[in-house]
Short mmCIF file of C-alpha atoms in Angstrom, two decimals:
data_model
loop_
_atom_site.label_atom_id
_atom_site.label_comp_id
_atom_site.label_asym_id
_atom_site.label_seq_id
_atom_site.Cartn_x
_atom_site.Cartn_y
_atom_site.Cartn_z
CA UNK A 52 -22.60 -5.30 -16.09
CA UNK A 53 -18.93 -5.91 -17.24
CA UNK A 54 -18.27 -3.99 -19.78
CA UNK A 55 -14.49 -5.24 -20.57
CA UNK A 56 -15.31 -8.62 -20.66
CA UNK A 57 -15.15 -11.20 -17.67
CA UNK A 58 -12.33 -10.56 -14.80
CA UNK A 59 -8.96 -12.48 -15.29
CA UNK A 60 -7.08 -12.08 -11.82
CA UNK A 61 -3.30 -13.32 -12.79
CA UNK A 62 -0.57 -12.92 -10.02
CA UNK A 63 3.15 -13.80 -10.50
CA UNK A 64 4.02 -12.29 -7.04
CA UNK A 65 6.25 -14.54 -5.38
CA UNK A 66 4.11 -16.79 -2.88
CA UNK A 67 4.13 -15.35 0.53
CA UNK A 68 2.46 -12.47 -1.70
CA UNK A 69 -0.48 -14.06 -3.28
CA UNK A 70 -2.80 -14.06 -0.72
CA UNK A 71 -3.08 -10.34 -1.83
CA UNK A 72 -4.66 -11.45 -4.93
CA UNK A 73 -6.70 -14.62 -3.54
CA UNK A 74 -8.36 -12.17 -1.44
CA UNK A 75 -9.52 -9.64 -3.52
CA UNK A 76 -10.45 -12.74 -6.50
CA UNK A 77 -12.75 -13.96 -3.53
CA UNK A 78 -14.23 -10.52 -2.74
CA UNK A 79 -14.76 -10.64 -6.63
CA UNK A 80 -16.29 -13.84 -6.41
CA UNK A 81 -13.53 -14.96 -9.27
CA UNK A 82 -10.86 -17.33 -9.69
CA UNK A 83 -7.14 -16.89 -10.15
CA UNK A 84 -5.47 -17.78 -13.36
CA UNK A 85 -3.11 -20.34 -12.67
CA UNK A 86 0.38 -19.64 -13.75
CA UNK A 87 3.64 -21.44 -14.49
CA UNK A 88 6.91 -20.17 -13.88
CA UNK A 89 9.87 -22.03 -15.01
CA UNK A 90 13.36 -21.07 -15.15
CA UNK A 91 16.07 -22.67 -17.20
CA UNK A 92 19.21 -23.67 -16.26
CA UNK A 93 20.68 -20.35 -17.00
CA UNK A 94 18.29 -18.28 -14.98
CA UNK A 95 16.00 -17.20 -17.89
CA UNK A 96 12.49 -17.16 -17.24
CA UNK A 97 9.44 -18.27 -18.82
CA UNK A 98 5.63 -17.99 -18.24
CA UNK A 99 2.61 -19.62 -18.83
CA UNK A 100 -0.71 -18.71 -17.78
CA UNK A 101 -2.61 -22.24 -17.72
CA UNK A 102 -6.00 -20.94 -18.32
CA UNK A 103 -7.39 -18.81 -21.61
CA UNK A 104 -7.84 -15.36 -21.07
CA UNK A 105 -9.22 -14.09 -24.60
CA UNK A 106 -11.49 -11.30 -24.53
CA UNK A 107 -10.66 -11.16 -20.50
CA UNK A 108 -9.88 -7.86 -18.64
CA UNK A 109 -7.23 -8.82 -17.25
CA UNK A 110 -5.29 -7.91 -13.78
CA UNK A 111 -1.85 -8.38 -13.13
CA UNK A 112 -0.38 -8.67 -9.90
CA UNK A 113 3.57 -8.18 -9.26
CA UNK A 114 4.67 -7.43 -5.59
CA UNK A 115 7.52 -5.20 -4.75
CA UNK A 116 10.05 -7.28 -3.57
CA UNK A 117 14.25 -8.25 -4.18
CA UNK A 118 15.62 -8.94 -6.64
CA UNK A 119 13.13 -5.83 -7.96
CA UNK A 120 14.47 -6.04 -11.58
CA UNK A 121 13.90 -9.77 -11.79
CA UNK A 122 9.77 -9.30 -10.53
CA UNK A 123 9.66 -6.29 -13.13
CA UNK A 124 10.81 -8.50 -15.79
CA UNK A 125 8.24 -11.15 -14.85
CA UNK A 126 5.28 -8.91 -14.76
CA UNK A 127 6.26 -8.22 -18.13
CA UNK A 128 6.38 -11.81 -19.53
CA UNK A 129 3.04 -12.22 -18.13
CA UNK A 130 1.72 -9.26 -19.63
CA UNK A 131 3.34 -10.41 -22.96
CA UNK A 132 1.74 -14.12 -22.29
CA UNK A 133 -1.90 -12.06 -21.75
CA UNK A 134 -1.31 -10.04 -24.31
CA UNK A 135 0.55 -11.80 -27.36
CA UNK A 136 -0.28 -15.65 -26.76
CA UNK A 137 -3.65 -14.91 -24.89
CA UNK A 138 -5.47 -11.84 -26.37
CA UNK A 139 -6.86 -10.56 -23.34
CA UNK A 140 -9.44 -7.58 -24.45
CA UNK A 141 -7.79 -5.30 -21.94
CA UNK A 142 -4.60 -5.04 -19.52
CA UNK A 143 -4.22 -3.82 -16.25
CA UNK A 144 -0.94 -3.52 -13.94
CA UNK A 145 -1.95 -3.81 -10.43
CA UNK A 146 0.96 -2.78 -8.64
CA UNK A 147 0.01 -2.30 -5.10
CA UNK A 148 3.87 0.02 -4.46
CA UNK A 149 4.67 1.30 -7.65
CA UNK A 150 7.81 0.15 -8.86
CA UNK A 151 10.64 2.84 -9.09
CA UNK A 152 8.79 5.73 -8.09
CA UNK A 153 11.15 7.10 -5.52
CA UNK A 154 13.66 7.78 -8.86
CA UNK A 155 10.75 10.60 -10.48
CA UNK A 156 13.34 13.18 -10.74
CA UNK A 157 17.21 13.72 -10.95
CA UNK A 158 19.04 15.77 -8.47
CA UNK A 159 21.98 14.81 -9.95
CA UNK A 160 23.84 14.91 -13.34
CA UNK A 161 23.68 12.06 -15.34
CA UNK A 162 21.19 10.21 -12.83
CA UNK A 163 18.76 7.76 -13.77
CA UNK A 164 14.79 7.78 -13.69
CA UNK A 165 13.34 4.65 -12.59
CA UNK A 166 9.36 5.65 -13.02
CA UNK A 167 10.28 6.85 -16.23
CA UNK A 168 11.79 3.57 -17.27
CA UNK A 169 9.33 1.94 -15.70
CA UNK A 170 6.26 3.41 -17.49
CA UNK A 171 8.32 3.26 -20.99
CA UNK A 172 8.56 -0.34 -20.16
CA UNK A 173 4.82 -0.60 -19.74
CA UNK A 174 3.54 1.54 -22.45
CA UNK A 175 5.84 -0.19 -24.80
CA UNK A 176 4.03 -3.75 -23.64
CA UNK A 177 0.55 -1.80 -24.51
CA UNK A 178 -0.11 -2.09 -21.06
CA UNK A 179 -3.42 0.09 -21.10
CA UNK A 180 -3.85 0.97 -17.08
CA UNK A 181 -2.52 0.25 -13.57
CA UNK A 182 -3.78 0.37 -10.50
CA UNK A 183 -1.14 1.65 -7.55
CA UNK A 184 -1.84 2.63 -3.78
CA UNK A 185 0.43 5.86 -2.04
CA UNK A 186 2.52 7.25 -4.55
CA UNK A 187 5.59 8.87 -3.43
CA UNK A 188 4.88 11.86 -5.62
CA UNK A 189 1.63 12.93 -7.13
CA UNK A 190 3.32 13.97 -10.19
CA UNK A 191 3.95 10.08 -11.67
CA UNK A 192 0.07 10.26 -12.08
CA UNK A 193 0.70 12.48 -14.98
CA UNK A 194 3.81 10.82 -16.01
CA UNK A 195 1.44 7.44 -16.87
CA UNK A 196 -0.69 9.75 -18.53
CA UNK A 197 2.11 11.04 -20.73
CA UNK A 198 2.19 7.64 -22.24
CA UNK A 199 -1.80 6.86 -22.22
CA UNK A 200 -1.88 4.09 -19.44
CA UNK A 201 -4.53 5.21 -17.24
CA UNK A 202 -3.69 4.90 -13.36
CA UNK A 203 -6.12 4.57 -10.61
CA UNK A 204 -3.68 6.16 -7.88
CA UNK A 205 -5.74 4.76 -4.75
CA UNK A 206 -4.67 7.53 -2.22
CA UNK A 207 -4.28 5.88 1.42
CA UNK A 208 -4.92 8.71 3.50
CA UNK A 209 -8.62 8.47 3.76
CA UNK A 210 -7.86 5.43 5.65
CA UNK A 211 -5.16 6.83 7.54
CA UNK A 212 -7.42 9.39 8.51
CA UNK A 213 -9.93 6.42 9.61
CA UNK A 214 -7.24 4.89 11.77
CA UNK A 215 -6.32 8.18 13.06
CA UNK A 216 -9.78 9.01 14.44
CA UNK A 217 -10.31 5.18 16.08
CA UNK A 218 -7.21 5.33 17.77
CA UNK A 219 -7.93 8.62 19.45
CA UNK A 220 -11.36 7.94 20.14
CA UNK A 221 -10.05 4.38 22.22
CA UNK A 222 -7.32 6.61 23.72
CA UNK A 223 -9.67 9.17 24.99
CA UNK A 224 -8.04 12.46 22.63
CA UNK A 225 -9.85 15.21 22.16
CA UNK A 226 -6.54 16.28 20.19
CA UNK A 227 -3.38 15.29 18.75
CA UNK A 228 -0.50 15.88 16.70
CA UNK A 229 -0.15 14.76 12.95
CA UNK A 230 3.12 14.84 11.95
CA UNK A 231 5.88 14.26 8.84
CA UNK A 232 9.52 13.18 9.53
CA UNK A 233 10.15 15.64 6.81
CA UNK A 234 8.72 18.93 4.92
CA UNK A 235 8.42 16.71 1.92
CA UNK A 236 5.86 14.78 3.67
CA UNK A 237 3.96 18.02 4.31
CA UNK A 238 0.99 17.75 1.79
CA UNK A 239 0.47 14.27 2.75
CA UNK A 240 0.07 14.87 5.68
CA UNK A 241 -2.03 17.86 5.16
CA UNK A 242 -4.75 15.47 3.28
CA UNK A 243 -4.77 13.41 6.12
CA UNK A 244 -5.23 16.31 8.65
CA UNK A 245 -8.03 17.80 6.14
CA UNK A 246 -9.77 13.90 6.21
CA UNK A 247 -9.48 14.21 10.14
CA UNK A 248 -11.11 17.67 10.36
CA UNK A 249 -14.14 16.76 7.99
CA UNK A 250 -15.08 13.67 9.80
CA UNK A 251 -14.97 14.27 13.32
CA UNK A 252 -14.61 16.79 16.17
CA UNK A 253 -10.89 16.08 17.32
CA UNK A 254 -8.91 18.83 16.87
CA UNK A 255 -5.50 18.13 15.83
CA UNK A 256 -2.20 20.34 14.53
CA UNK A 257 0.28 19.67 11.94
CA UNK A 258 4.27 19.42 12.54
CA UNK A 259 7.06 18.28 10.46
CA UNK A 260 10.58 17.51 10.68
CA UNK A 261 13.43 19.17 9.24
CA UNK A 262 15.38 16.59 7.81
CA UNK A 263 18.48 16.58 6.19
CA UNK A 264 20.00 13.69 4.31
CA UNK A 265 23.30 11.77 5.15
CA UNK A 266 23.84 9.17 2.31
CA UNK A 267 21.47 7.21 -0.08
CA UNK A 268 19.42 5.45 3.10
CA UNK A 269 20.56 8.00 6.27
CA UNK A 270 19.18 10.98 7.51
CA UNK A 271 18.90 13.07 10.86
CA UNK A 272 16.33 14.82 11.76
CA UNK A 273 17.10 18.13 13.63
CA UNK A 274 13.95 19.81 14.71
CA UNK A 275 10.45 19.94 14.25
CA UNK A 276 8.40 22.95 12.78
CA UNK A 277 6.30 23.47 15.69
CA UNK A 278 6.54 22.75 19.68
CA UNK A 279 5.07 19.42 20.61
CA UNK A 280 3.10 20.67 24.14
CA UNK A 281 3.05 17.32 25.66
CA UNK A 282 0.19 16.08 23.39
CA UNK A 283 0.21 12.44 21.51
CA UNK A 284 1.49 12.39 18.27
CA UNK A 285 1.18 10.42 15.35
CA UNK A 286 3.61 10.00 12.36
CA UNK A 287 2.30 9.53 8.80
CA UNK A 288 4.98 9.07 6.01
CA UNK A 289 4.82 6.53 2.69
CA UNK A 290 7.73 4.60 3.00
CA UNK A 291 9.05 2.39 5.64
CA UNK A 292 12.41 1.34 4.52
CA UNK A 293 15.48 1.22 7.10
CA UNK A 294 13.10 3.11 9.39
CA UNK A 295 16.39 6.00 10.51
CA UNK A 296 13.67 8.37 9.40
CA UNK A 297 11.09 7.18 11.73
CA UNK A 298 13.32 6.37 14.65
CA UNK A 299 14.95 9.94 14.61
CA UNK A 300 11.79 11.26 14.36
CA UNK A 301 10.47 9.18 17.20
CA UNK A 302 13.42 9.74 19.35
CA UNK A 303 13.16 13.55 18.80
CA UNK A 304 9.33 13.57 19.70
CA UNK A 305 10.23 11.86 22.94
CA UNK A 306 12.91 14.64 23.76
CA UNK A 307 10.67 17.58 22.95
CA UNK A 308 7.93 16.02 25.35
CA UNK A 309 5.42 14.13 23.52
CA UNK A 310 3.01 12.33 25.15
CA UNK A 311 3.17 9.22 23.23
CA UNK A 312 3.75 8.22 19.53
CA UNK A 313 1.86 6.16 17.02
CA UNK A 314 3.54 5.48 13.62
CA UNK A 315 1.22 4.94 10.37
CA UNK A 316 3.68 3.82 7.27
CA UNK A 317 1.76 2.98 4.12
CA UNK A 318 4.45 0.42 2.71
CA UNK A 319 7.00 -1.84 4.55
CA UNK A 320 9.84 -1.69 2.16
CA UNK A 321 11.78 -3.02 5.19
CA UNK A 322 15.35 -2.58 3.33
CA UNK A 323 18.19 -3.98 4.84
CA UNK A 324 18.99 -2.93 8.21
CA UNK A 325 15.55 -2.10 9.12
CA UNK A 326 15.46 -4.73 12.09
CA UNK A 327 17.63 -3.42 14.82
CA UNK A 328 14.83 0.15 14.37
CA UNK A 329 12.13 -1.65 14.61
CA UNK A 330 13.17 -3.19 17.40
CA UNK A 331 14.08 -0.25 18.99
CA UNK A 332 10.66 1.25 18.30
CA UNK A 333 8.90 -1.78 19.37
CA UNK A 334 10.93 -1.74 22.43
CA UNK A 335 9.94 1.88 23.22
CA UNK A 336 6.94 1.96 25.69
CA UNK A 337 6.85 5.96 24.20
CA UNK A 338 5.72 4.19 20.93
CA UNK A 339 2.04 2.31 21.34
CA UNK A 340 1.52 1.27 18.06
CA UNK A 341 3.12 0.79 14.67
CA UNK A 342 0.49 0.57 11.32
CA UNK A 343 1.30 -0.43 8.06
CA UNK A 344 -0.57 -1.58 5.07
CA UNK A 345 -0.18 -4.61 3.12
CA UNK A 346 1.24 -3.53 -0.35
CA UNK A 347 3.95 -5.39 0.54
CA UNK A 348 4.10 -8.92 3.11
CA UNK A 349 5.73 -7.96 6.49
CA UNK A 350 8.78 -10.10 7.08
CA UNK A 351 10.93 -10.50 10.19
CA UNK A 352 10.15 -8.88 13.44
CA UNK A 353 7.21 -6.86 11.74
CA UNK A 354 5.77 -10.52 10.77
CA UNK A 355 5.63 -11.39 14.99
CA UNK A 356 5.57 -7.99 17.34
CA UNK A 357 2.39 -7.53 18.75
CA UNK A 358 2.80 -3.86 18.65
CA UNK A 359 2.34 -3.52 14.79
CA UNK A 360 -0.49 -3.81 13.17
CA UNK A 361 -1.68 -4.48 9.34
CA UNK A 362 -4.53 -2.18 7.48
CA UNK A 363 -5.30 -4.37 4.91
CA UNK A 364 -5.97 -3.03 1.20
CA UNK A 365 -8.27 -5.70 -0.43
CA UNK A 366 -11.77 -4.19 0.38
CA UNK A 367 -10.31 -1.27 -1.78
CA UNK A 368 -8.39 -2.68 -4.59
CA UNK A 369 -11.70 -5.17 -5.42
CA UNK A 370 -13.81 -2.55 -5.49
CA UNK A 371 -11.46 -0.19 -7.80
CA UNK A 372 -11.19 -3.82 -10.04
CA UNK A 373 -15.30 -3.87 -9.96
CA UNK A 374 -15.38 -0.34 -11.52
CA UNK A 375 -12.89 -0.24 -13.61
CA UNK A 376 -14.24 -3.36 -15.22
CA UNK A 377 -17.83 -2.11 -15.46
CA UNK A 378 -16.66 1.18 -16.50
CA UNK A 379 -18.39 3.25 -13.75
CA UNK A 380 -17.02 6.27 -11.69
CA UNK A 381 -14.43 5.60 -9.93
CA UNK A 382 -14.91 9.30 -7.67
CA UNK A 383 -15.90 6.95 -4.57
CA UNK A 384 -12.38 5.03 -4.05
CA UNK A 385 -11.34 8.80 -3.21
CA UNK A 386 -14.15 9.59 -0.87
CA UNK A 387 -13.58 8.92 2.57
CA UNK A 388 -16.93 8.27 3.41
CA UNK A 389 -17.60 5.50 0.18
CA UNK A 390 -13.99 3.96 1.47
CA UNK A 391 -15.25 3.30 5.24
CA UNK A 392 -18.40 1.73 3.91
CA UNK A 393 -16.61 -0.50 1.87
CA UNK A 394 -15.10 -1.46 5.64
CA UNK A 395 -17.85 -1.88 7.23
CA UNK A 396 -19.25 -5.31 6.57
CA UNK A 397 -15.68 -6.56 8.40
CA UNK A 398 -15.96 -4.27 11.28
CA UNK A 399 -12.89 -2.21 10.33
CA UNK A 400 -12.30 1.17 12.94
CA UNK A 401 -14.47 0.01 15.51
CA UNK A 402 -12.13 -2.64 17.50
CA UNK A 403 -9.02 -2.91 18.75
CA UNK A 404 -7.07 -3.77 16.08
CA UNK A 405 -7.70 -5.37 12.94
CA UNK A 406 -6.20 -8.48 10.63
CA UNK A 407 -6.28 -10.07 7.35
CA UNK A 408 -6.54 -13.75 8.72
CA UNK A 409 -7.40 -17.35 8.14
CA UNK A 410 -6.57 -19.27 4.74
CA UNK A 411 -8.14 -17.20 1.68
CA UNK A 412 -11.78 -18.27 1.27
CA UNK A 413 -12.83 -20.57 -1.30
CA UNK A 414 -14.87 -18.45 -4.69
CA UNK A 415 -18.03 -20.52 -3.37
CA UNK A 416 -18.05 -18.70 -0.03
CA UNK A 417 -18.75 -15.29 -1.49
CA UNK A 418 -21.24 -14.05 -3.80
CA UNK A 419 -20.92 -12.29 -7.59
CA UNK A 420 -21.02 -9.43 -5.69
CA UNK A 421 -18.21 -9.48 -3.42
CA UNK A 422 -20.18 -10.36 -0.37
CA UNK A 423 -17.13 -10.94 2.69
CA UNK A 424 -14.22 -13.21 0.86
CA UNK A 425 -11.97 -11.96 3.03
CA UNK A 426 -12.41 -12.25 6.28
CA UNK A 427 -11.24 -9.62 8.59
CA UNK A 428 -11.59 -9.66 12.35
CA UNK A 429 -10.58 -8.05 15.46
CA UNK A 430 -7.85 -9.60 17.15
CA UNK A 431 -6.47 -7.50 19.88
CA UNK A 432 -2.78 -7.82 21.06
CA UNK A 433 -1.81 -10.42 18.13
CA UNK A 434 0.08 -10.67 15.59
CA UNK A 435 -0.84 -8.41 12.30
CA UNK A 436 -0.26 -10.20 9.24
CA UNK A 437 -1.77 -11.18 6.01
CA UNK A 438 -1.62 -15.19 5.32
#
């Protein structure tokens, strides 16, 4: 029973983004709000949302992608057209990377804070909760807090750990090697690792690399914490963005005589530069696979190389949506168990590899429920890409 009022699923992600949203609104068995967005001759920008959503709970969706302060400033026009013009009952930020949270601290003087600004921004809009996947640091959980907007942090190792135990199961592993390019990464990795251990008999070890930083997107990597033993690692780390972390630490697994590498990145920031990496990685036979998620669309050569795959997020975000709006527990999006059911009318970790495919299903062709919108299906050796 909804107990916010009916769902209002409103996305002013650019396009190549909105399949995101069409996905889960089918899994939902709802329609997207239309939206207009019109800018005048001097840039400003204005929006409408072309359908009423008073008394709604309503979800916004805003991607992560250039120019970032331009999308931030859009997800807050809608939020004031929802909020203001529309009266929606409640509000609800769906930002599947969080915006700024790599600025949660200052390491310098008279440095900014980008979360901080971020969450003002949204507090001040009586935004009342978001809903986020893989944040850099646990802490912005109590940061939103701070400022009463309740956020559903949807942690992604649980289907790391998932991925993890398919791919050594197809490989034949009885162990392997989870590892962080940095220290930093440690704890993240650790849940992942922990995940691993409580749902199946491989046996695996925990590395990480000692990183030092070189400018604002450049690091090395010098060494790793433990010796490699010619088994198969994989890498786990948040943020894919010029991929020199993941290279180096690629590069330095191969010297210290890994078997072979698999790299699991929860978002594909792919910053400028990123290209000549990845095709360096995707080049390497040492490197079988590459994973990402779909916070954010792949672009480029992560849009076409056979070699990288997509984990896709909808099955999740719907069902967090689903509770949040019927004001149930929410203690199963955390569970790895609850998360792989949620998988398994689509077949997820049990083939090859796995896609979000085919043009985004039509409300009809689902139930209330949720039923299986989005269709996901194994496609082995093609491309991995949302729609």
């Amino acid at each position: 029973m909804s107990f916010y009022g009916p769902i209002a699923i409103v996305d002013v992600s650019p396009e190549n983004a909105r399949p995101f949203s069409q996905n889960i609104a089918n899994l939902l068995g709802v329609r997207c709000h239309p939206i207009s967005l019109n800018k005048f001759g001097d840039g400003e920008t204005n929006i409408l949302i072309d359908k009423s959503v008073r008394g709604e709970d309503v979800y916004i969706f805003q991607s992560y992608q250039p120019p970032i302060g331009e999308r931030m400033y859009e997800l807050e026009l809608a939020v004031s057209a929802a909020k203001s013009g529309g009266v929606a009952r409640r509000i609800t930020a769906v930002l599947p990377y969080c915006f700024g949270m790599r600025g949660e601290r200052q390491t310098k003087p008279r440095q900014s804070l980008p979360i901080d600004v971020v969450i003002k921004n949204l507090s001040r809009m009586k935004v009342q909760s978001a809903i986020t996947v893989g944040l850099h640091e646990d802490s912005i959980s109590t940061m939103f807090g701070l400022l009463d907007i309740k956020l559903e942090h949807l942690m992604f190792e649980p289907l790391a750990a998932a991925y993890m135990i398919d791919t050594a199961r197809r490989a034949g592993y009885s162990e392997f090697i989870i590892a962080s390019p940095d220290i930093g990464g440690m704890k993240r990795a650790g849940r992942v690792r922990d995940h691993v251990a409580l749902n199946s008999n491989l046996r695996t070890r925990l590395v990480a690399g000692d990183k030092y930083r070189t400018g604002l997107d450049q690091v090395e990597i010098a060494a790793f914490t433990a010796p490699l033993h010619g088994q198969p690692i994989i890498f786990y780390d948040d943020i894919g963005g010029t991929l020199g972390t993941i290279d180096d630490a690629v590069k330095l697994a191969k010297k210290e005589g890994a078997k072979e590498a698999y790299v699991v990145l929860i978002h594909p920031v792919l910053a400028d530069g990123f290209q000549p990496k990845l095709e360096k990685l995707c080049g390497d036979s040492f490197v079988r696979e590459i994973l990402f998620s779909n916070t954010i669309p792949l672009k480029g050569l992560a849009s076409i190389d056979p070699k990288i795959k997509t984990l896709p997020l909808e099955p999740l975000v719907a069902a967090t949506i689903r509770n949040m709006n019927r004001d149930e527990s929410m203690s199963n999006m955390h569970k790895y168990e609850a998360i792989c059911e949620l998988y398994k009318p689509f077949g997820l970790f049990s083939q090859p590899s796995y896609v979000l495919i085919g043009a985004p299903m039509s409300a009809s062709q689902v139930s209330a429920e949720g039923g299986n919108g989005a269709k996901l299906v194994s496609v082995p050796q093609t491309v991995a890409r949302s729609s």
